[in-house]
Amino acid sequence: QDKLSPKYSGRFILFLILNAARSGAIRNLTFSEIDFNRQIWTMKADSAERKTNVDRFYPLSTQSIELLTQQKEQVINDLVFTSSKPNKSGSYVLSDMTLTNKLRKNAQSFESDIIGRTPTAHGFRTTFKGWATAHGYDDKWSEIQLAHDVGNAVQQAYDREQLIEQRRK
């Protein structure tokens, strides 16, 4: 059974692409994490499936804000992107396989630099990194956007700047 309509899944995939975020971060995204006025998504360190030990801040583009505004009509338990039915634990968080299946069904819509490669959500992050590098954006900016730790432990302890406005570009 398909838990995402084409319009709804398109929004999810576009939001994932626009923000270069992990699918788990978006599947667990809540409206309480969004500051619409400042256009920032604050992903807390202790959030489910986020793979981060520090708070992360995503500058949101106009397109991302528009997608979030469209999703407000779909809210269940503050989740931005929800399953149409609760899962085994009673949560409306989408399963990772729902997105994977949607990408597989529409594989012909996505071109890869590797012939025959099936698209994955993580592949969009790879595409973002390649795009940012090719367009001369600072490596640190793209690494922070990907929610990667930058530098060694000492550098991380002293350099906590999120460079939000630089990354917004």
mmCIF file of C-alpha atoms in Angstrom:
data_model
loop_
_atom_site.group_PDB
_atom_site.id
_atom_site.type_symbol
_atom_site.label_atom_id
_atom_site.label_comp_id
_atom_site.label_asym_id
_atom_site.label_seq_id
_atom_site.Cartn_x
_atom_site.Cartn_y
_atom_site.Cartn_z
ATOM 1 C CA GLN A 1 0.000 0.000 0.000
ATOM 2 C CA ASP A 2 1.264 3.449 -0.901
ATOM 3 C CA LYS A 3 1.252 5.743 2.139
ATOM 4 C CA LEU A 4 2.270 8.865 0.231
ATOM 5 C CA SER A 5 0.300 10.543 -2.530
ATOM 6 C CA PRO A 6 2.382 11.758 -5.516
ATOM 7 C CA LYS A 7 1.894 15.410 -4.492
ATOM 8 C CA TYR A 8 2.776 14.689 -0.868
ATOM 9 C CA SER A 9 5.815 12.549 -1.699
ATOM 10 C CA GLY A 10 7.001 15.210 -4.124
ATOM 11 C CA ARG A 11 6.970 17.730 -1.291
ATOM 12 C CA PHE A 12 8.924 15.368 0.966
ATOM 13 C CA ILE A 13 11.562 14.659 -1.679
ATOM 14 C CA LEU A 14 11.851 18.322 -2.663
ATOM 15 C CA PHE A 15 12.248 19.359 0.996
ATOM 16 C CA LEU A 16 14.938 16.696 1.402
ATOM 17 C CA ILE A 17 16.777 17.951 -1.692
ATOM 18 C CA LEU A 18 16.488 21.641 -0.800
ATOM 19 C CA ASN A 19 17.943 21.109 2.671
ATOM 20 C CA ALA A 20 20.459 18.304 2.022
ATOM 21 C CA ALA A 21 19.165 16.669 5.190
ATOM 22 C CA ARG A 22 19.013 13.009 6.130
ATOM 23 C CA SER A 23 15.698 11.312 5.449
ATOM 24 C CA GLY A 24 15.358 10.345 9.137
ATOM 25 C CA ALA A 25 15.673 13.980 10.122
ATOM 26 C CA ILE A 26 12.865 14.936 7.767
ATOM 27 C CA ARG A 27 10.670 11.948 8.604
ATOM 28 C CA ASN A 28 10.830 13.090 12.259
ATOM 29 C CA LEU A 29 10.572 16.819 11.515
ATOM 30 C CA THR A 30 7.989 18.681 13.608
ATOM 31 C CA PHE A 31 6.489 22.103 13.141
ATOM 32 C CA SER A 32 7.716 23.075 16.623
ATOM 33 C CA GLU A 33 11.270 22.925 15.186
ATOM 34 C CA ILE A 34 10.489 25.565 12.550
ATOM 35 C CA ASP A 35 10.900 29.286 13.134
ATOM 36 C CA PHE A 36 8.877 30.694 10.231
ATOM 37 C CA ASN A 37 9.859 34.307 10.995
ATOM 38 C CA ARG A 38 13.622 33.656 10.930
ATOM 39 C CA GLN A 39 13.254 30.857 8.358
ATOM 40 C CA ILE A 40 15.318 28.403 10.407
ATOM 41 C CA TRP A 41 14.824 24.742 11.265
ATOM 42 C CA THR A 42 16.389 23.876 14.634
ATOM 43 C CA MET A 43 17.140 20.178 14.900
ATOM 44 C CA LYS A 44 17.802 19.279 18.525
ATOM 45 C CA ALA A 45 20.669 16.953 19.384
ATOM 46 C CA ASP A 46 18.433 14.514 21.235
ATOM 47 C CA SER A 47 15.935 14.167 18.386
ATOM 48 C CA ALA A 48 15.088 10.715 17.060
ATOM 49 C CA GLU A 49 17.079 9.365 14.100
ATOM 50 C CA ARG A 50 19.013 12.600 13.694
ATOM 51 C CA LYS A 51 22.583 11.237 14.045
ATOM 52 C CA THR A 52 23.794 14.368 15.781
ATOM 53 C CA ASN A 53 25.196 15.147 19.205
ATOM 54 C CA VAL A 54 24.771 18.920 18.930
ATOM 55 C CA ASP A 55 21.891 21.155 17.917
ATOM 56 C CA ARG A 56 21.865 21.801 14.157
ATOM 57 C CA PHE A 57 20.382 24.807 12.419
ATOM 58 C CA TYR A 58 19.152 24.701 8.838
ATOM 59 C CA PRO A 59 18.539 27.999 7.053
ATOM 60 C CA LEU A 60 15.310 27.522 5.113
ATOM 61 C CA SER A 61 14.841 28.806 1.584
ATOM 62 C CA THR A 62 11.664 30.471 0.395
ATOM 63 C CA GLN A 63 10.779 27.208 -1.370
ATOM 64 C CA SER A 64 11.219 25.233 1.866
ATOM 65 C CA ILE A 65 8.961 27.650 3.740
ATOM 66 C CA GLU A 66 6.321 27.308 0.992
ATOM 67 C CA LEU A 67 6.453 23.501 1.261
ATOM 68 C CA LEU A 68 6.111 23.661 5.041
ATOM 69 C CA THR A 69 3.159 26.029 4.741
ATOM 70 C CA GLN A 70 1.456 23.591 2.337
ATOM 71 C CA GLN A 71 2.050 20.755 4.797
ATOM 72 C CA LYS A 72 0.283 22.509 7.665
ATOM 73 C CA GLU A 73 -3.000 20.981 6.465
ATOM 74 C CA GLN A 74 -1.554 17.475 7.008
ATOM 75 C CA VAL A 75 -0.476 17.847 10.665
ATOM 76 C CA ILE A 76 -0.696 14.850 12.975
ATOM 77 C CA ASN A 77 1.073 15.125 16.350
ATOM 78 C CA ASP A 78 3.068 18.151 15.092
ATOM 79 C CA LEU A 79 4.805 16.030 12.403
ATOM 80 C CA VAL A 80 5.404 17.812 9.099
ATOM 81 C CA PHE A 81 5.371 14.665 6.931
ATOM 82 C CA THR A 82 3.122 11.917 8.250
ATOM 83 C CA SER A 83 2.061 8.422 7.358
ATOM 84 C CA SER A 84 -1.631 8.002 6.579
ATOM 85 C CA LYS A 85 -1.820 5.280 9.242
ATOM 86 C CA PRO A 86 0.027 4.748 12.521
ATOM 87 C CA ASN A 87 2.920 2.292 12.496
ATOM 88 C CA LYS A 88 3.327 -0.633 14.926
ATOM 89 C CA SER A 89 4.433 1.688 17.726
ATOM 90 C CA GLY A 90 1.430 3.976 17.170
ATOM 91 C CA SER A 91 3.502 6.774 15.645
ATOM 92 C CA TYR A 92 2.669 8.493 12.364
ATOM 93 C CA VAL A 93 6.359 8.848 11.444
ATOM 94 C CA LEU A 94 6.941 7.624 7.891
ATOM 95 C CA SER A 95 9.053 4.523 7.489
ATOM 96 C CA ASP A 96 12.302 4.816 5.579
ATOM 97 C CA MET A 97 11.037 2.158 3.185
ATOM 98 C CA THR A 98 8.087 4.334 2.165
ATOM 99 C CA LEU A 99 10.474 6.891 0.709
ATOM 100 C CA THR A 100 12.796 4.232 -0.732
ATOM 101 C CA ASN A 101 9.883 2.538 -2.494
ATOM 102 C CA LYS A 102 8.684 5.851 -3.906
ATOM 103 C CA LEU A 103 12.148 6.587 -5.301
ATOM 104 C CA ARG A 104 12.409 3.088 -6.799
ATOM 105 C CA LYS A 105 9.006 3.403 -8.468
ATOM 106 C CA ASN A 106 10.080 6.680 -10.046
ATOM 107 C CA ALA A 107 13.714 5.783 -10.749
ATOM 108 C CA GLN A 108 13.415 6.826 -14.396
ATOM 109 C CA SER A 109 12.770 10.417 -13.245
ATOM 110 C CA PHE A 110 16.240 10.682 -11.717
ATOM 111 C CA GLU A 111 19.470 10.584 -13.672
ATOM 112 C CA SER A 112 22.605 9.221 -12.060
ATOM 113 C CA ASP A 113 26.244 9.584 -12.973
ATOM 114 C CA ILE A 114 26.406 5.820 -12.490
ATOM 115 C CA ILE A 115 24.425 3.983 -15.181
ATOM 116 C CA GLY A 116 21.726 1.728 -13.771
ATOM 117 C CA ARG A 117 22.028 3.108 -10.259
ATOM 118 C CA THR A 118 18.761 3.286 -8.331
ATOM 119 C CA PRO A 119 18.148 6.643 -6.657
ATOM 120 C CA THR A 120 18.351 6.869 -2.882
ATOM 121 C CA ALA A 121 17.526 9.639 -0.451
ATOM 122 C CA HIS A 122 21.173 9.739 0.609
ATOM 123 C CA GLY A 123 22.200 10.191 -3.023
ATOM 124 C CA PHE A 124 20.628 13.651 -3.000
ATOM 125 C CA ARG A 125 23.066 14.603 -0.225
ATOM 126 C CA THR A 126 25.928 13.371 -2.419
ATOM 127 C CA THR A 127 24.570 15.463 -5.287
ATOM 128 C CA PHE A 128 24.404 18.513 -3.004
ATOM 129 C CA LYS A 129 28.034 18.078 -1.939
ATOM 130 C CA GLY A 130 29.171 17.777 -5.556
ATOM 131 C CA TRP A 131 27.111 20.819 -6.564
ATOM 132 C CA ALA A 132 28.457 22.938 -3.681
ATOM 133 C CA THR A 133 32.042 21.972 -4.523
ATOM 134 C CA ALA A 134 31.585 22.609 -8.257
ATOM 135 C CA HIS A 135 30.118 26.057 -7.548
ATOM 136 C CA GLY A 136 32.969 27.092 -5.254
ATOM 137 C CA TYR A 137 31.101 27.169 -1.948
ATOM 138 C CA ASP A 138 33.244 26.868 1.163
ATOM 139 C CA ASP A 139 33.754 23.213 2.096
ATOM 140 C CA LYS A 140 33.013 23.947 5.738
ATOM 141 C CA TRP A 141 29.633 25.462 4.824
ATOM 142 C CA SER A 142 28.553 22.387 2.884
ATOM 143 C CA GLU A 143 29.790 20.044 5.627
ATOM 144 C CA ILE A 144 27.801 21.939 8.257
ATOM 145 C CA GLN A 145 24.730 21.851 5.981
ATOM 146 C CA LEU A 146 25.141 18.072 5.729
ATOM 147 C CA ALA A 147 25.214 17.948 9.568
ATOM 148 C CA HIS A 148 28.741 16.555 9.536
ATOM 149 C CA ASP A 149 31.175 17.296 12.327
ATOM 150 C CA VAL A 150 33.953 19.540 11.010
ATOM 151 C CA GLY A 151 37.519 19.342 12.316
ATOM 152 C CA ASN A 152 39.036 17.422 15.186
ATOM 153 C CA ALA A 153 37.685 17.379 18.744
ATOM 154 C CA VAL A 154 39.649 20.474 19.793
ATOM 155 C CA GLN A 155 38.478 22.469 16.764
ATOM 156 C CA GLN A 156 34.879 21.391 17.387
ATOM 157 C CA ALA A 157 35.123 22.481 21.025
ATOM 158 C CA TYR A 158 36.154 26.009 20.052
ATOM 159 C CA ASP A 159 34.461 26.563 16.704
ATOM 160 C CA ARG A 160 30.735 26.260 17.245
ATOM 161 C CA GLU A 161 29.637 28.847 14.705
ATOM 162 C CA GLN A 162 26.795 27.532 12.536
ATOM 163 C CA LEU A 163 27.387 30.040 9.690
ATOM 164 C CA ILE A 164 23.648 30.171 9.050
ATOM 165 C CA GLU A 165 23.583 33.255 6.840
ATOM 166 C CA GLN A 166 26.570 32.093 4.786
ATOM 167 C CA ARG A 167 24.879 28.728 4.223
ATOM 168 C CA ARG A 168 21.565 30.359 3.348
ATOM 169 C CA LYS A 169 23.220 31.396 0.041
#
